[in-house]
mmCIF file of C-alpha atoms in Angstrom:
data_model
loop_
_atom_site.group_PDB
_atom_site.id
_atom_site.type_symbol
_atom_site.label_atom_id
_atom_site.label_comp_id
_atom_site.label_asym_id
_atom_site.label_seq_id
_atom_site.Cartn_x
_atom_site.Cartn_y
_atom_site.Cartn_z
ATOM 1 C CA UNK A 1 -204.256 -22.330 38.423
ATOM 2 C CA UNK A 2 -205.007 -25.830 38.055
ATOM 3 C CA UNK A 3 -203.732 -27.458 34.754
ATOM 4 C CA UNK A 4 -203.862 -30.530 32.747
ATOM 5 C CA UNK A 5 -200.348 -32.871 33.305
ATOM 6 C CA UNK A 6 -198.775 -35.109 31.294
ATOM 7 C CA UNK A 7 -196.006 -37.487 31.105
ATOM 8 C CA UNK A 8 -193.450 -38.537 29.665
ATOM 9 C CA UNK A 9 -192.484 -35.251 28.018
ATOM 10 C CA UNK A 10 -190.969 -37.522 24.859
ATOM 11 C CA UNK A 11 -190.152 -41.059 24.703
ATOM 12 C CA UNK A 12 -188.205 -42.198 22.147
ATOM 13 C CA UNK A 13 -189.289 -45.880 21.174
ATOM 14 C CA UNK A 14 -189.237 -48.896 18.606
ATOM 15 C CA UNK A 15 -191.841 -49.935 15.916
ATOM 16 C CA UNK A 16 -193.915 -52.304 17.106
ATOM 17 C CA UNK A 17 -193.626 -51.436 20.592
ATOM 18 C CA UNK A 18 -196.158 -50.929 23.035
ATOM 19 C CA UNK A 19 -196.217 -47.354 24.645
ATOM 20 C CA UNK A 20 -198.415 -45.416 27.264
ATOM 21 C CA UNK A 21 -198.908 -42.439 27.445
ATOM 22 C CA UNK A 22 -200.461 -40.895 30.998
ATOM 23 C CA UNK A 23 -202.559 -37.545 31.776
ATOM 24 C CA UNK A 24 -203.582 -36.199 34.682
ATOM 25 C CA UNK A 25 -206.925 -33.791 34.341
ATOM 26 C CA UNK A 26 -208.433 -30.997 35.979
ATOM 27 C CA UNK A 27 -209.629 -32.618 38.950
ATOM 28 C CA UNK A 28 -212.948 -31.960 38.971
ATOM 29 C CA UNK A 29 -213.324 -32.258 34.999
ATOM 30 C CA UNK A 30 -215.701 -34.859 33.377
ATOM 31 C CA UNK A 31 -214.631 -34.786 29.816
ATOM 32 C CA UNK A 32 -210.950 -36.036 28.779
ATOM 33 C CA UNK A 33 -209.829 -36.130 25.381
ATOM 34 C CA UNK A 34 -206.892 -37.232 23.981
ATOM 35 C CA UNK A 35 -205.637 -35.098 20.033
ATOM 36 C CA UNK A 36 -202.088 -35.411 18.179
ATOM 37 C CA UNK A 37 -199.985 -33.101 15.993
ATOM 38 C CA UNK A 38 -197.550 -34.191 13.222
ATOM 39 C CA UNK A 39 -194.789 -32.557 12.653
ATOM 40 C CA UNK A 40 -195.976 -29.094 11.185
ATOM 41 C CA UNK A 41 -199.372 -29.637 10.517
ATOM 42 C CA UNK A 42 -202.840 -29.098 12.589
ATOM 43 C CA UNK A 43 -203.804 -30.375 15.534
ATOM 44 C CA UNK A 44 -206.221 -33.550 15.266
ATOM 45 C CA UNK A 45 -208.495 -34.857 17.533
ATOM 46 C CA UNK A 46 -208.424 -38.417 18.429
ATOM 47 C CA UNK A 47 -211.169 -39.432 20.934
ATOM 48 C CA UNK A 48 -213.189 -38.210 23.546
ATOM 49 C CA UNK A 49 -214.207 -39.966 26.891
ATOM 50 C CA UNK A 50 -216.519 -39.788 29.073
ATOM 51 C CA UNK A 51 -218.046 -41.359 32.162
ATOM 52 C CA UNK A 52 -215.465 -44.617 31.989
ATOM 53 C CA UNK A 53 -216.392 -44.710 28.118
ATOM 54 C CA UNK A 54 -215.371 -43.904 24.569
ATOM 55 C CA UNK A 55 -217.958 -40.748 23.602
ATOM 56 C CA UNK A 56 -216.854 -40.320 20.243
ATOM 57 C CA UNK A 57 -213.453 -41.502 18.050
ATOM 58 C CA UNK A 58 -211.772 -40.111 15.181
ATOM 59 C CA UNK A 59 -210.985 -42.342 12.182
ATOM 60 C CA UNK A 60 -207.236 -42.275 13.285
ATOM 61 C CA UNK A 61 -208.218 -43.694 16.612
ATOM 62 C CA UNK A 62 -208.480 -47.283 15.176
ATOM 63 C CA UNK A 63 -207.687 -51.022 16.730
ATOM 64 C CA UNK A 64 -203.969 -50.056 17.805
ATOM 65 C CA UNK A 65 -205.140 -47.252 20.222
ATOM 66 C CA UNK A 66 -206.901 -47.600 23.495
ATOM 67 C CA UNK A 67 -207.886 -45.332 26.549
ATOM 68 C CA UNK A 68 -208.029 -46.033 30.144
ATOM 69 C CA UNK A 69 -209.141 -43.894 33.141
ATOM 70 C CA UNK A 70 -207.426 -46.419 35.897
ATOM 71 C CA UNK A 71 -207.955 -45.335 39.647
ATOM 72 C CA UNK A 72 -210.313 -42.229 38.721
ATOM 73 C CA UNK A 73 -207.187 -39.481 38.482
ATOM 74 C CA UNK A 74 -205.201 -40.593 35.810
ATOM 75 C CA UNK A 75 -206.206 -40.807 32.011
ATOM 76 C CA UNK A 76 -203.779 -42.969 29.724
ATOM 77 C CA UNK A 77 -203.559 -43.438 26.031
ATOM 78 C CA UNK A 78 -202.218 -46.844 24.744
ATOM 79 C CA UNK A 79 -200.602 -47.612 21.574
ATOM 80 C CA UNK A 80 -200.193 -51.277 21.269
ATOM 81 C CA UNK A 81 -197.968 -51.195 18.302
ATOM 82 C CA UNK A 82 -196.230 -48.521 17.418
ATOM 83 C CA UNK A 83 -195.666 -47.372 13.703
ATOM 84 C CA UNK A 84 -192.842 -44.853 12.451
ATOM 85 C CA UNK A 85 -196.344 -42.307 11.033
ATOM 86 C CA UNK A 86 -197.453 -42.351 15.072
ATOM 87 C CA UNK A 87 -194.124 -40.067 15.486
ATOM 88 C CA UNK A 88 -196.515 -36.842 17.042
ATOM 89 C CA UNK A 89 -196.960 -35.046 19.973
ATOM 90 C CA UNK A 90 -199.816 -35.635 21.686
ATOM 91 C CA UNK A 91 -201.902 -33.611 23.855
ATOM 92 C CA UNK A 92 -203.854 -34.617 26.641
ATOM 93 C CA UNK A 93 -206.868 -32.017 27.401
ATOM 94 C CA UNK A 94 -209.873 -32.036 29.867
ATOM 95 C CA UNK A 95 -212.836 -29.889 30.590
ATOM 96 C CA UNK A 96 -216.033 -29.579 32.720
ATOM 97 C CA UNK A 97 -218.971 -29.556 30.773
ATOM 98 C CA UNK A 98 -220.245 -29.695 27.519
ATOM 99 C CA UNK A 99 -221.940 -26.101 27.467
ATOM 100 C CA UNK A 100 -221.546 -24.074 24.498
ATOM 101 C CA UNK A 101 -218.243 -21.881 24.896
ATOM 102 C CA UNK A 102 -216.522 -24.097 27.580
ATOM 103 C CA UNK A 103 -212.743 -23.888 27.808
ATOM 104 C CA UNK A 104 -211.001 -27.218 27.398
ATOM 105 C CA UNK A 105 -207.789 -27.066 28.752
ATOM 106 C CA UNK A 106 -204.573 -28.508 27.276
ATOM 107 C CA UNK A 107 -201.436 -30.148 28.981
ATOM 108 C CA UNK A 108 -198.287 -29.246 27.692
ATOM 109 C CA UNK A 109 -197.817 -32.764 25.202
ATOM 110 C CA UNK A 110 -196.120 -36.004 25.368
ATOM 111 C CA UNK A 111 -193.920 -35.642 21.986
ATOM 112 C CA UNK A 112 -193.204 -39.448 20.946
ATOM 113 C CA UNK A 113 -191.018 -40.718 18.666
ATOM 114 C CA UNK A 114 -191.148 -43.974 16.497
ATOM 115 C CA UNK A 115 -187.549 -44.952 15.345
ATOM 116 C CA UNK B 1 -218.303 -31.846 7.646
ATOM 117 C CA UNK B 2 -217.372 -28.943 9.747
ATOM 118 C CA UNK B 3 -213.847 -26.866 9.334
ATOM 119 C CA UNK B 4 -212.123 -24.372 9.763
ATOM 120 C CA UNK B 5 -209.502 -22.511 7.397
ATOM 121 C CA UNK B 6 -206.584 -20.439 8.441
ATOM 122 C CA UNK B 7 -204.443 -17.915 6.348
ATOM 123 C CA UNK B 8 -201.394 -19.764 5.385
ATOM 124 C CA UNK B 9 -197.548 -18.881 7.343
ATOM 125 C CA UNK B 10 -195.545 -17.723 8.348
ATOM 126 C CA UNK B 11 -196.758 -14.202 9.029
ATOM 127 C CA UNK B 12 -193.578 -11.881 9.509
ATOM 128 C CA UNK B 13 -194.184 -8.722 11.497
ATOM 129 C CA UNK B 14 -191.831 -6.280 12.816
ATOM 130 C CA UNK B 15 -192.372 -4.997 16.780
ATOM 131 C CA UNK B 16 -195.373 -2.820 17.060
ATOM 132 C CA UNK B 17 -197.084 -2.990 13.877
ATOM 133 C CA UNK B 18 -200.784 -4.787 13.320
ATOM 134 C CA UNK B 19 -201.551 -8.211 12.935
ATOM 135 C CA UNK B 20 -204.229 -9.937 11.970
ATOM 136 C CA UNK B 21 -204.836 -13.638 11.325
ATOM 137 C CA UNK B 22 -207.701 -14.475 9.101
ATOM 138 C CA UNK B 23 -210.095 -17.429 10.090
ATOM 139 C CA UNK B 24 -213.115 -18.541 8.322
ATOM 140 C CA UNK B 25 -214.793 -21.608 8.859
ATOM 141 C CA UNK B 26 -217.973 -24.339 7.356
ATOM 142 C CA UNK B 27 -219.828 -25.718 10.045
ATOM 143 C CA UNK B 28 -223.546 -26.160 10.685
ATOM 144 C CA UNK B 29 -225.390 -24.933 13.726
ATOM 145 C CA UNK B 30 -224.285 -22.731 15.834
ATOM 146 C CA UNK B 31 -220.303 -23.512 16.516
ATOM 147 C CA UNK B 32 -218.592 -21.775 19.437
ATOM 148 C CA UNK B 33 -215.198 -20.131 18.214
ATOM 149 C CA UNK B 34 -212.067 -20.251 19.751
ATOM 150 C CA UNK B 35 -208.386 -19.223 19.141
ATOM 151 C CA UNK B 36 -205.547 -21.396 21.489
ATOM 152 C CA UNK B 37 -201.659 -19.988 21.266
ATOM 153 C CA UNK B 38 -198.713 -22.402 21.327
ATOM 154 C CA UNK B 39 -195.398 -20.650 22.489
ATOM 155 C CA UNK B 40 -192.064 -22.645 21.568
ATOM 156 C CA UNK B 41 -191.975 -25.904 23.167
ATOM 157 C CA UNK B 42 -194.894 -25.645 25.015
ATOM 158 C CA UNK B 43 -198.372 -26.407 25.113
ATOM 159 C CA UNK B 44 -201.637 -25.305 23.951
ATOM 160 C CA UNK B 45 -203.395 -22.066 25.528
ATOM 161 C CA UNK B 46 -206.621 -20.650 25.280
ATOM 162 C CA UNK B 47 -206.108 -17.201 24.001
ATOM 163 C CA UNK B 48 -210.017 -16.052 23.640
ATOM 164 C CA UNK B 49 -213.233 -16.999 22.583
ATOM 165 C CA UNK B 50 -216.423 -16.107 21.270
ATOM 166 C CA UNK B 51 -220.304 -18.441 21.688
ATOM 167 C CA UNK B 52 -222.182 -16.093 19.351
ATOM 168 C CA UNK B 53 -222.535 -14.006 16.331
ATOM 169 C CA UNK B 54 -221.200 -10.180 16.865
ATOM 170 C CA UNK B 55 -219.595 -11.579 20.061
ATOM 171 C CA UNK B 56 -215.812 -9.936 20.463
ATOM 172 C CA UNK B 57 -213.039 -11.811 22.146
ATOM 173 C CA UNK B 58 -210.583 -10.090 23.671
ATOM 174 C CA UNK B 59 -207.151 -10.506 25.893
ATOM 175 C CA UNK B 60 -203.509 -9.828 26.329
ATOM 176 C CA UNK B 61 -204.726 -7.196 23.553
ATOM 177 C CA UNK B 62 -206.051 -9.417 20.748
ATOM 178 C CA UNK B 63 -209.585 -9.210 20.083
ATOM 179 C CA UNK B 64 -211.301 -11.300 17.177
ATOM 180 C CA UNK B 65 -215.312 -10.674 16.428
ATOM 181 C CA UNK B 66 -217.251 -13.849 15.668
ATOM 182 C CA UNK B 67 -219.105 -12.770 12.270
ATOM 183 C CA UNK B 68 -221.720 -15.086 11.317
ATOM 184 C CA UNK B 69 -222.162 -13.469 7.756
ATOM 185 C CA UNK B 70 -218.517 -13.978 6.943
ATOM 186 C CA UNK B 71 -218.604 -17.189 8.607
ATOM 187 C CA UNK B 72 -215.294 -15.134 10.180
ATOM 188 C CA UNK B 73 -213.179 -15.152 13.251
ATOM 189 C CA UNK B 74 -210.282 -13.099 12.302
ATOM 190 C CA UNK B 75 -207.774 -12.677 15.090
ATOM 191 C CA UNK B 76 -206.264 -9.118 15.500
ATOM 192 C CA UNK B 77 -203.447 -7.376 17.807
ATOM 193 C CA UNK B 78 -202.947 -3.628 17.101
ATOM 194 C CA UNK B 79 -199.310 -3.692 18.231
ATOM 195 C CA UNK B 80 -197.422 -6.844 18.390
ATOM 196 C CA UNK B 81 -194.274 -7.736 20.673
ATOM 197 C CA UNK B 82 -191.609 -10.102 19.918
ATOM 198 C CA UNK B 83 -193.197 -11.814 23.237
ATOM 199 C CA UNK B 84 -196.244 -12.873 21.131
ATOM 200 C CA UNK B 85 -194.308 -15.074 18.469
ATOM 201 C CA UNK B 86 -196.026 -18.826 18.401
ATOM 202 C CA UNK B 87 -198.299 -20.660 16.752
ATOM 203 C CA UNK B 88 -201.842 -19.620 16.577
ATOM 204 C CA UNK B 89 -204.962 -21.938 16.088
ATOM 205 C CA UNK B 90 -208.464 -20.790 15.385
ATOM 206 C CA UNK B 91 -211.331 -23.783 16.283
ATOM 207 C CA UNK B 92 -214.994 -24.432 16.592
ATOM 208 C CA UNK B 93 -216.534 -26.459 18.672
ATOM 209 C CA UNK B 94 -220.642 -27.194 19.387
ATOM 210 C CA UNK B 95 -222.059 -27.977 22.740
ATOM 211 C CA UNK B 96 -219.082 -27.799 24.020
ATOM 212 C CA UNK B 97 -217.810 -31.092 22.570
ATOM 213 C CA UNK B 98 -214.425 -31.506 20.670
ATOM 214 C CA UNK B 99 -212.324 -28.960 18.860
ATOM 215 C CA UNK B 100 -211.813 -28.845 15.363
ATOM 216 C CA UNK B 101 -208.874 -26.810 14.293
ATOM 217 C CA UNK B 102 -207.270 -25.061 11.581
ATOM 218 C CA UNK B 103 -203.385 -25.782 10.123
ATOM 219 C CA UNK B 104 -202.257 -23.002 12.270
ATOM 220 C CA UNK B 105 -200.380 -19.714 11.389
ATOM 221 C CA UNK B 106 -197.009 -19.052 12.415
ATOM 222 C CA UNK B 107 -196.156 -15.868 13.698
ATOM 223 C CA UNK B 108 -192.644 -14.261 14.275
ATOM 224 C CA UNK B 109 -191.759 -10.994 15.349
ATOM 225 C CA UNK B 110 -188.733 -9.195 15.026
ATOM 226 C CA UNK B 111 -187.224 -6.371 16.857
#
């Protein structure tokens, strides 16, 4: 079954730091999103992407963040400067369509750590 | 804005009794509802869904009914194994765009 990949599995880095974090979708997906989890608590979406451009952001997705589909496979999530509270994992996820009941599809995280 | 509210964890359950996981949510429209399933260190999984009111979700033996009265999607299992013991999410979505979730419940099973 085809799945959503992502890498690293954890990095470990410094505050202030720059760090990317890549995704591979479903190949033949149109819709990538990137969410995060903190430690113990719910799952938060960050931003959506569509068509090489931002479709909708959350409030946490501010200046430090960006999103990049390079060479039309991979999907990458940058934060420029890293701060201890962006310690999370976070999930890539991709999905087809926008119909009503579509399945968007998860990879398995990229759990970072801010030291 | 739109949300969804999960029963708090952990839920403790012994091998083959019943679970169930309530979920009730705010949202205007006409929200698609989902429930995903985190296992220990690993991702998230669509366990079932449901697009419509009286719809019923079902696999791997949990079912949940999309109630648009309650504003419910309570997730049920009528015998649980220590095999099912993750993290489960209810979420909405409409037109298919993002998910919102709930905190997620916890749920362990012992032999």
């Amino acid at each position: 079954e085809p799945e959503v990949t992502q890498t690293p599995s954890h990095q470990v880095t410094q505050m202030g730091q720059e760090v990317i974090l890549r995704c591979v979708p479903i190949s033949n997906h149109l819709y990538f999103y990137w969410y995060r989890q903190i430690l113990g608590q719910k799952v938060e979406f960050l931003v959506s992407f569509y068509n090489n451009e931002i479709s909708e952001k959350s409030e946490i997705f501010d200046d430090q963040f960006s999103v990049e589909r390079p060479d039309g496979s991979n999907f990458t999530l940058k934060i420029r400067s890293t701060k201890l509270e962006d310690s999370a994992m976070y999930f890539c996820a991709s999905s087809p369509d926008l119909l009503p009941g579509n399945t968007i599809y998860f990879g398995e995280g990229s759990w970072l750590t801010v030291v | 804005g739109d949300s969804v509210t999960q029963m708090e964890g952990p839920v403790t359950l012994s091998e083959e009794a019943f679970l169930t996981i309530n979920c009730t949510y705010t949202a205007t429209g006409y929200p698609s509802l989902f429930w995903y399933v985190q296992y220990p260190g690993e991702g998230l999984q669509l366990l079932l869904k449901a697009t419509k009111a009286d719809d019923k979700g079902s696999n791997k033996g949990f079912e949940a009914t999309y109630r648009k009265e309650t504003t419910s999607f309570h997730l049920e299992k009528g015998s649980v194994q220590v095999s099912d013991s993750a993290v489960y999410f209810c979420a909405l979505n409409k037109q298919g765009d993002k998910l919102i979730f709930g905190t997620g419940t916890r749920l362990q099973v012992f032999p």
